[in-house]
mmCIF file of C-alpha atoms in Angstrom:
data_model
loop_
_atom_site.group_PDB
_atom_site.id
_atom_site.type_symbol
_atom_site.label_atom_id
_atom_site.label_comp_id
_atom_site.label_asym_id
_atom_site.label_seq_id
_atom_site.Cartn_x
_atom_site.Cartn_y
_atom_site.Cartn_z
ATOM 1 C CA MET J 321 -23.922 -6.732 10.442
ATOM 2 C CA GLY J 322 -24.882 -11.147 9.955
ATOM 3 C CA THR J 323 -23.085 -12.945 7.752
ATOM 4 C CA HIS J 324 -26.908 -14.218 5.840
ATOM 5 C CA ALA J 325 -27.619 -13.639 2.013
ATOM 6 C CA ALA J 326 -30.800 -11.106 2.775
ATOM 7 C CA GLN J 327 -28.545 -8.852 4.864
ATOM 8 C CA ARG J 328 -25.098 -9.250 2.631
ATOM 9 C CA ASN J 329 -27.163 -8.048 0.088
ATOM 10 C CA ARG J 330 -28.238 -4.814 1.489
ATOM 11 C CA ARG J 331 -24.941 -3.425 2.456
ATOM 12 C CA PRO J 332 -24.139 -1.660 -0.679
ATOM 13 C CA THR J 333 -26.810 0.620 -0.056
ATOM 14 C CA LEU J 334 -26.086 1.122 3.281
ATOM 15 C CA PHE J 335 -22.547 1.796 2.706
ATOM 16 C CA ALA J 336 -23.308 4.116 -0.011
ATOM 17 C CA ALA J 337 -26.068 5.815 2.527
ATOM 18 C CA LEU J 338 -23.180 5.918 5.381
ATOM 19 C CA GLY J 339 -20.969 7.164 2.905
ATOM 20 C CA ALA J 340 -23.231 10.034 1.820
ATOM 21 C CA THR J 341 -23.360 11.151 5.337
ATOM 22 C CA LEU J 342 -20.276 10.871 6.360
ATOM 23 C CA LEU J 343 -19.238 13.349 3.625
ATOM 24 C CA ALA J 344 -22.205 15.900 4.362
ATOM 25 C CA ALA J 345 -20.998 16.021 7.915
ATOM 26 C CA LEU J 346 -17.528 16.767 6.484
ATOM 27 C CA PHE J 347 -18.140 18.906 3.829
ATOM 28 C CA GLY J 348 -20.953 20.348 4.838
ATOM 29 C CA ILE J 349 -23.158 19.162 2.197
ATOM 30 C CA PRO J 350 -27.074 19.935 1.885
ATOM 31 C CA ARG J 351 -29.621 16.983 3.271
ATOM 32 C CA ALA J 352 -32.980 15.783 1.707
ATOM 33 C CA ASP J 353 -34.665 18.181 3.514
ATOM 34 C CA GLY J 354 -32.274 21.419 2.117
ATOM 35 C CA ALA J 355 -31.227 21.758 6.216
ATOM 36 C CA ARG J 356 -27.101 21.642 5.699
ATOM 37 C CA HIS J 357 -24.789 19.297 7.834
ATOM 38 C CA SER J 358 -22.018 20.926 9.786
ATOM 39 C CA ALA J 359 -18.758 19.409 10.246
ATOM 40 C CA ASP J 360 -17.497 21.800 13.380
ATOM 41 C CA ALA J 361 -17.904 20.846 16.872
ATOM 42 C CA CYS J 362 -20.810 22.583 17.505
ATOM 43 C CA ARG J 363 -22.793 21.825 14.546
ATOM 44 C CA THR J 364 -23.062 26.080 13.580
ATOM 45 C CA VAL J 365 -24.398 26.827 10.639
ATOM 46 C CA GLY J 366 -26.838 30.030 11.320
ATOM 47 C CA PRO J 367 -26.181 33.618 12.697
ATOM 48 C CA SER J 368 -27.294 32.053 16.087
ATOM 49 C CA MET J 369 -24.235 32.368 18.527
ATOM 50 C CA PRO J 370 -23.842 28.820 19.781
ATOM 51 C CA ARG J 371 -24.099 28.699 23.547
ATOM 52 C CA GLY J 372 -23.131 25.900 25.886
ATOM 53 C CA ASP J 373 -20.611 23.250 25.493
ATOM 54 C CA CYS J 374 -19.395 21.147 21.984
ATOM 55 C CA GLY J 375 -17.856 17.461 22.182
ATOM 56 C CA PRO J 376 -14.903 17.656 23.926
ATOM 57 C CA PHE J 377 -14.610 21.849 23.958
ATOM 58 C CA TRP J 378 -16.595 23.136 27.031
ATOM 59 C CA GLN J 379 -17.153 27.089 26.533
ATOM 60 C CA VAL J 380 -15.545 29.656 28.527
ATOM 61 C CA LEU J 381 -16.689 32.984 26.302
ATOM 62 C CA ALA J 382 -19.752 34.178 24.562
ATOM 63 C CA GLU J 383 -20.077 37.283 23.883
ATOM 64 C CA ASP J 384 -22.823 38.716 21.402
ATOM 65 C CA PHE J 385 -22.052 42.436 22.374
ATOM 66 C CA ASP J 386 -25.855 43.038 22.478
ATOM 67 C CA GLY J 387 -24.759 44.710 26.373
ATOM 68 C CA ASP J 388 -23.487 47.826 26.981
ATOM 69 C CA ARG J 389 -22.298 50.755 24.600
ATOM 70 C CA VAL J 390 -18.675 51.015 24.024
ATOM 71 C CA PRO J 391 -18.029 54.299 22.216
ATOM 72 C CA LEU J 392 -14.828 54.669 20.104
ATOM 73 C CA GLY J 393 -11.979 56.432 22.539
ATOM 74 C CA SER J 394 -12.537 54.032 24.885
ATOM 75 C CA PHE J 395 -10.418 51.052 24.177
ATOM 76 C CA SER J 396 -7.320 53.175 25.272
ATOM 77 C CA ASP J 397 -4.781 53.186 27.468
ATOM 78 C CA CYS J 398 -3.998 49.961 26.681
ATOM 79 C CA ASP J 399 -0.440 49.596 27.410
ATOM 80 C CA HIS J 400 -0.532 47.546 30.309
ATOM 81 C CA HIS J 401 0.968 43.325 31.357
ATOM 82 C CA THR J 402 0.728 43.231 27.633
ATOM 83 C CA ASP J 403 0.250 40.159 25.936
ATOM 84 C CA THR J 404 -0.010 38.566 28.897
ATOM 85 C CA SER J 405 -3.748 36.922 30.420
ATOM 86 C CA ALA J 406 -3.526 40.002 33.065
ATOM 87 C CA ALA J 407 -3.157 42.785 30.277
ATOM 88 C CA TYR J 408 -6.218 45.529 30.242
ATOM 89 C CA CYS J 409 -7.494 48.530 28.827
ATOM 90 C CA GLY J 410 -7.482 51.475 31.461
ATOM 91 C CA GLY J 411 -10.128 53.446 29.067
ATOM 92 C CA LEU J 412 -12.848 50.442 29.154
ATOM 93 C CA SER J 413 -15.024 49.812 32.607
ATOM 94 C CA GLY J 414 -17.348 46.913 33.680
ATOM 95 C CA SER J 415 -17.275 43.799 31.980
ATOM 96 C CA TYR J 416 -15.218 45.344 28.220
ATOM 97 C CA ARG J 417 -12.445 45.478 30.612
ATOM 98 C CA ASP J 418 -12.384 41.856 31.890
ATOM 99 C CA ASN J 419 -12.976 40.570 28.835
ATOM 100 C CA TRP J 420 -11.177 42.718 26.245
ATOM 101 C CA TRP J 421 -8.307 43.819 25.608
ATOM 102 C CA ALA J 422 -6.232 45.708 22.340
ATOM 103 C CA TYR J 423 -2.706 46.397 21.129
ATOM 104 C CA PRO J 424 -1.887 49.430 22.404
ATOM 105 C CA THR J 425 -1.658 52.565 20.377
ATOM 106 C CA GLY J 426 1.542 52.816 18.542
ATOM 107 C CA TRP J 427 2.110 49.385 17.875
ATOM 108 C CA ARG J 428 3.211 48.313 14.498
ATOM 109 C CA ASP J 429 1.184 46.265 12.474
ATOM 110 C CA THR J 430 3.291 43.121 9.819
ATOM 111 C CA ALA J 431 3.840 45.680 6.824
ATOM 112 C CA ASN J 432 5.796 47.549 8.945
ATOM 113 C CA ASP J 433 8.410 44.472 8.070
ATOM 114 C CA ARG J 434 7.530 44.455 4.385
ATOM 115 C CA ALA J 435 8.694 46.284 1.784
ATOM 116 C CA ARG J 436 5.109 47.910 1.752
ATOM 117 C CA GLY J 437 4.637 51.576 0.792
ATOM 118 C CA VAL J 438 2.145 52.262 2.940
ATOM 119 C CA VAL J 439 1.890 51.084 6.230
ATOM 120 C CA GLY J 440 -0.289 50.401 9.892
ATOM 121 C CA VAL J 441 0.261 51.205 13.153
ATOM 122 C CA TYR J 442 -2.378 49.921 16.108
ATOM 123 C CA HIS J 443 -5.078 52.697 17.174
ATOM 124 C CA PRO J 444 -7.812 51.099 18.852
ATOM 125 C CA GLU J 445 -8.802 54.206 20.634
ATOM 126 C CA ASP J 446 -9.665 55.423 16.988
ATOM 127 C CA THR J 447 -10.824 51.994 15.454
ATOM 128 C CA VAL J 448 -12.722 50.072 17.614
ATOM 129 C CA SER J 449 -16.385 50.262 19.182
ATOM 130 C CA VAL J 450 -19.015 48.078 20.214
ATOM 131 C CA GLY J 451 -23.208 49.306 19.464
ATOM 132 C CA PRO J 452 -26.685 48.077 17.808
ATOM 133 C CA ALA J 453 -26.909 47.864 14.381
ATOM 134 C CA GLU J 454 -29.934 49.563 12.429
ATOM 135 C CA ASN J 455 -31.325 45.786 13.525
ATOM 136 C CA GLY J 456 -30.452 46.590 17.519
ATOM 137 C CA ASP J 457 -28.377 43.084 16.960
ATOM 138 C CA GLY J 458 -24.906 44.408 18.992
ATOM 139 C CA ARG J 459 -21.804 44.568 16.964
ATOM 140 C CA LEU J 460 -18.184 44.696 17.319
ATOM 141 C CA ARG J 461 -17.302 47.671 14.803
ATOM 142 C CA ILE J 462 -13.831 47.630 13.623
ATOM 143 C CA ARG J 463 -13.112 50.436 11.365
ATOM 144 C CA MET J 464 -9.696 51.148 10.059
ATOM 145 C CA TRP J 465 -8.688 54.541 7.961
ATOM 146 C CA ARG J 466 -5.891 56.234 6.924
ATOM 147 C CA PRO J 467 -5.701 60.137 7.626
ATOM 148 C CA ASP J 468 -5.910 62.570 4.090
ATOM 149 C CA ASP J 469 -2.569 63.701 4.201
ATOM 150 C CA GLY J 470 -1.103 60.240 4.083
ATOM 151 C CA GLY J 471 1.113 58.236 6.625
ATOM 152 C CA PRO J 472 0.056 54.943 7.877
ATOM 153 C CA VAL J 473 -3.279 52.966 8.615
ATOM 154 C CA HIS J 474 -4.970 53.301 11.822
ATOM 155 C CA ALA J 475 -5.123 49.741 12.431
ATOM 156 C CA ALA J 476 -6.527 47.163 15.484
ATOM 157 C CA ALA J 477 -6.325 44.177 16.984
ATOM 158 C CA VAL J 478 -8.673 43.070 19.830
ATOM 159 C CA VAL J 479 -7.544 40.268 22.341
ATOM 160 C CA PRO J 480 -10.396 38.427 24.254
ATOM 161 C CA ARG J 481 -8.945 37.880 27.683
ATOM 162 C CA ALA J 482 -10.557 34.825 28.386
ATOM 163 C CA VAL J 483 -8.216 32.458 26.398
ATOM 164 C CA MET J 484 -5.342 34.776 26.418
ATOM 165 C CA GLN J 485 -2.242 31.986 26.728
ATOM 166 C CA MET J 486 -4.897 29.117 26.369
ATOM 167 C CA LYS J 487 -3.498 25.670 24.902
ATOM 168 C CA TYR J 488 -6.198 24.169 22.505
ATOM 169 C CA GLY J 489 -9.455 25.097 22.150
ATOM 170 C CA LYS J 490 -12.061 25.820 19.419
ATOM 171 C CA TYR J 491 -12.550 29.455 18.663
ATOM 172 C CA SER J 492 -15.150 30.798 16.105
ATOM 173 C CA ALA J 493 -17.235 34.158 14.905
ATOM 174 C CA ARG J 494 -19.771 35.729 13.256
ATOM 175 C CA ILE J 495 -17.779 38.711 11.198
ATOM 176 C CA LYS J 496 -18.691 41.019 7.924
ATOM 177 C CA VAL J 497 -16.871 43.514 5.706
ATOM 178 C CA THR J 498 -19.413 46.281 6.135
ATOM 179 C CA ARG J 499 -17.343 48.873 4.131
ATOM 180 C CA LEU J 500 -14.976 48.322 1.443
ATOM 181 C CA ALA J 501 -12.269 49.646 0.467
ATOM 182 C CA PRO J 502 -8.506 48.631 -1.095
ATOM 183 C CA GLY J 503 -5.191 48.193 1.404
ATOM 184 C CA TYR J 504 -7.357 46.647 4.767
ATOM 185 C CA LYS J 505 -6.796 43.195 5.939
ATOM 186 C CA SER J 506 -7.623 40.599 8.244
ATOM 187 C CA ALA J 507 -5.057 37.699 9.881
ATOM 188 C CA TRP J 508 -7.056 36.131 13.236
ATOM 189 C CA LEU J 509 -4.461 34.102 14.930
ATOM 190 C CA HIS J 510 -2.628 31.866 17.027
ATOM 191 C CA TYR J 511 1.270 32.153 17.095
ATOM 192 C CA GLY J 512 4.417 32.333 19.500
ATOM 193 C CA GLY J 513 7.467 29.945 19.796
ATOM 194 C CA GLY J 514 7.923 29.605 15.791
ATOM 195 C CA CYS J 515 4.018 28.976 15.399
ATOM 196 C CA GLU J 516 1.390 30.444 13.873
ATOM 197 C CA MET J 517 -2.009 29.550 13.018
ATOM 198 C CA ASP J 518 -4.072 31.862 10.415
ATOM 199 C CA HIS J 519 -7.749 31.672 10.469
ATOM 200 C CA PRO J 520 -9.362 33.478 8.769
ATOM 201 C CA GLU J 521 -7.110 35.921 6.799
ATOM 202 C CA GLY J 522 -6.810 38.049 3.615
ATOM 203 C CA GLU J 523 -7.261 41.335 1.824
ATOM 204 C CA TRP J 524 -10.757 42.259 2.505
ATOM 205 C CA THR J 525 -11.524 43.016 -0.988
ATOM 206 C CA GLY J 526 -10.525 39.202 -2.006
ATOM 207 C CA SER J 527 -11.520 36.100 0.010
ATOM 208 C CA LEU J 528 -11.473 34.366 3.371
ATOM 209 C CA SER J 529 -8.293 32.026 3.681
ATOM 210 C CA ALA J 530 -6.868 30.049 6.506
ATOM 211 C CA PHE J 531 -3.161 29.304 7.232
ATOM 212 C CA HIS J 532 -1.098 27.145 9.373
ATOM 213 C CA HIS J 533 2.687 27.716 9.485
ATOM 214 C CA PRO J 534 4.064 24.157 10.987
ATOM 215 C CA CYS J 535 6.437 24.885 14.356
ATOM 216 C CA GLY J 536 9.600 25.200 13.887
ATOM 217 C CA GLY J 537 9.420 25.702 10.204
ATOM 218 C CA GLY J 538 8.763 23.967 6.988
ATOM 219 C CA ARG J 539 6.089 24.418 4.634
ATOM 220 C CA GLN J 540 3.237 26.213 5.083
ATOM 221 C CA GLY J 541 -0.467 24.614 4.807
ATOM 222 C CA SER J 542 -2.150 27.532 2.759
ATOM 223 C CA PHE J 543 -5.958 26.522 2.491
ATOM 224 C CA HIS J 544 -7.845 29.430 0.086
ATOM 225 C CA GLY J 545 -11.988 30.023 -0.273
ATOM 226 C CA GLY J 546 -14.486 31.231 -2.145
ATOM 227 C CA ASP J 547 -15.921 32.918 0.620
ATOM 228 C CA ASP J 548 -16.400 36.625 0.352
ATOM 229 C CA TRP J 549 -15.600 38.907 3.160
ATOM 230 C CA THR J 550 -19.171 41.381 2.272
ATOM 231 C CA GLU J 551 -21.383 38.346 3.013
ATOM 232 C CA TRP J 552 -22.124 37.138 6.563
ATOM 233 C CA HIS J 553 -19.959 34.080 8.060
ATOM 234 C CA THR J 554 -19.359 31.867 11.001
ATOM 235 C CA VAL J 555 -15.920 30.775 11.035
ATOM 236 C CA SER J 556 -13.993 28.801 13.387
ATOM 237 C CA THR J 557 -10.679 26.672 14.164
ATOM 238 C CA GLU J 558 -10.602 23.988 16.149
ATOM 239 C CA TRP J 559 -6.447 23.081 17.928
ATOM 240 C CA THR J 560 -6.658 19.921 19.611
ATOM 241 C CA PRO J 561 -3.307 17.960 20.285
ATOM 242 C CA GLY J 562 -1.214 17.709 16.395
ATOM 243 C CA ARG J 563 -4.323 18.324 14.999
ATOM 244 C CA VAL J 564 -5.845 22.051 13.289
ATOM 245 C CA ARG J 565 -8.796 22.242 11.410
ATOM 246 C CA PHE J 566 -10.393 25.897 10.166
ATOM 247 C CA PHE J 567 -14.045 25.879 9.136
ATOM 248 C CA VAL J 568 -16.320 28.375 7.167
ATOM 249 C CA ASP J 569 -20.235 28.712 7.696
ATOM 250 C CA GLY J 570 -19.346 24.573 8.723
ATOM 251 C CA ARG J 571 -18.114 23.536 5.942
ATOM 252 C CA GLN J 572 -14.004 22.442 6.895
ATOM 253 C CA VAL J 573 -12.057 24.528 4.227
ATOM 254 C CA GLY J 574 -9.120 22.971 5.842
ATOM 255 C CA HIS J 575 -6.026 20.893 8.205
ATOM 256 C CA ASP J 576 -3.129 19.920 9.185
ATOM 257 C CA THR J 577 -1.104 17.549 11.507
ATOM 258 C CA ARG J 578 2.273 18.748 10.885
ATOM 259 C CA ASN J 579 3.796 20.094 13.996
ATOM 260 C CA VAL J 580 1.048 21.421 15.600
ATOM 261 C CA PRO J 581 1.791 23.738 18.698
ATOM 262 C CA ASP J 582 1.235 22.362 21.736
ATOM 263 C CA ARG J 583 2.206 25.382 24.341
ATOM 264 C CA PRO J 584 -0.645 27.705 25.189
ATOM 265 C CA LEU J 585 -1.375 31.034 22.525
ATOM 266 C CA SER J 586 -3.471 33.960 22.026
ATOM 267 C CA TRP J 587 -6.241 34.347 20.158
ATOM 268 C CA VAL J 588 -5.146 37.826 18.367
ATOM 269 C CA LEU J 589 -8.216 39.418 16.446
ATOM 270 C CA GLN J 590 -5.512 41.162 14.182
ATOM 271 C CA ASN J 591 -6.911 43.699 11.492
ATOM 272 C CA GLU J 592 -4.472 45.422 9.362
ATOM 273 C CA SER J 593 -3.038 46.865 6.323
ATOM 274 C CA ALA J 594 -3.364 44.873 3.780
ATOM 275 C CA LEU J 595 0.595 42.984 2.595
ATOM 276 C CA GLU J 596 -1.221 42.053 -1.101
ATOM 277 C CA GLY J 597 -2.374 43.858 -3.935
ATOM 278 C CA PRO J 598 -3.315 47.791 -3.377
ATOM 279 C CA THR J 599 -2.508 49.910 -0.398
ATOM 280 C CA ALA J 600 -4.694 52.657 1.640
ATOM 281 C CA GLU J 601 -5.338 55.412 -0.538
ATOM 282 C CA PRO J 602 -5.313 58.549 2.184
ATOM 283 C CA GLY J 603 -8.483 59.408 3.223
ATOM 284 C CA SER J 604 -9.848 56.029 2.662
ATOM 285 C CA SER J 605 -11.737 53.587 5.442
ATOM 286 C CA ALA J 606 -13.237 49.987 6.010
ATOM 287 C CA GLN J 607 -14.947 48.215 8.207
ATOM 288 C CA LEU J 608 -15.285 44.788 9.740
ATOM 289 C CA GLU J 609 -18.266 44.048 11.931
ATOM 290 C CA VAL J 610 -18.807 41.162 14.488
ATOM 291 C CA THR J 611 -22.114 39.806 15.815
ATOM 292 C CA TRP J 612 -20.613 37.368 18.161
ATOM 293 C CA VAL J 613 -17.677 35.902 19.313
ATOM 294 C CA THR J 614 -17.211 32.264 21.318
ATOM 295 C CA ALA J 615 -14.356 30.499 22.775
ATOM 296 C CA TYR J 616 -14.050 26.672 24.609
ATOM 297 C CA ALA J 617 -11.458 25.213 26.490
ATOM 298 C CA TYR J 618 -10.002 21.836 25.349
ATOM 299 C CA GLY J 619 -10.524 18.612 27.246
ATOM 300 C CA TRP J 620 -10.557 14.871 27.024
ATOM 301 C CA LYS J 621 -14.596 13.678 28.295
#
């Protein structure tokens, strides 16, 4: 700005406006016209799936689940080239076989490593399906359940193949728990080599949270939000060199810069038996629905 008196007298007002704009961009504060600013790279706030590149991120996956139906039983025979970008489920066909993998039947969930009375075992063949909702909107459905006679929870972890073993990126989805019961949770994550980033994570009867476990150990970054799993939310993780940021509905809910991963990791949409609170009752079930998933590679522009 210039240095003469007229312009100097206007600086506080201008800086206040700039400050308000910056805060709105960072925290998703509503504008005067009622619309919301979004702090994430795609400026995603509403229910529509974003298409195209966003800032330093270029889109490599845009799945709205409006294509072919995928009935229960299709996510089967997934024990091929596991945990690599060549992994696939033999029971799938077409674009879903090309684009999606799931933890194979028989893999144990995280609760097996904890002192929990009820644990889970991955069973994608009887928990994962794709089909339209009543309004015609395509949905990925993850229905976890516990048998009537007890035993392990049938859990599900699905993996977008396009971003397996990818370094950095942006990862987003529109999600809602449509059937609620105690004892079920999600921990969508990137992990490996002593590094882990989780978002969203939490028991479905609680609220969405995010966590960062720095590479090599140290105090975890813990970011607890007030958002309810039973409402529609857009969740996003932006992972760039030396920094990870977590968003809910365009609002940044946490970030960390301590020992952020700098190696390729896969994005796992992991859903399993709860690690805290009540365990799943025999005969119970709970369901998460996903209306779209997008993912982006990272590159300087």
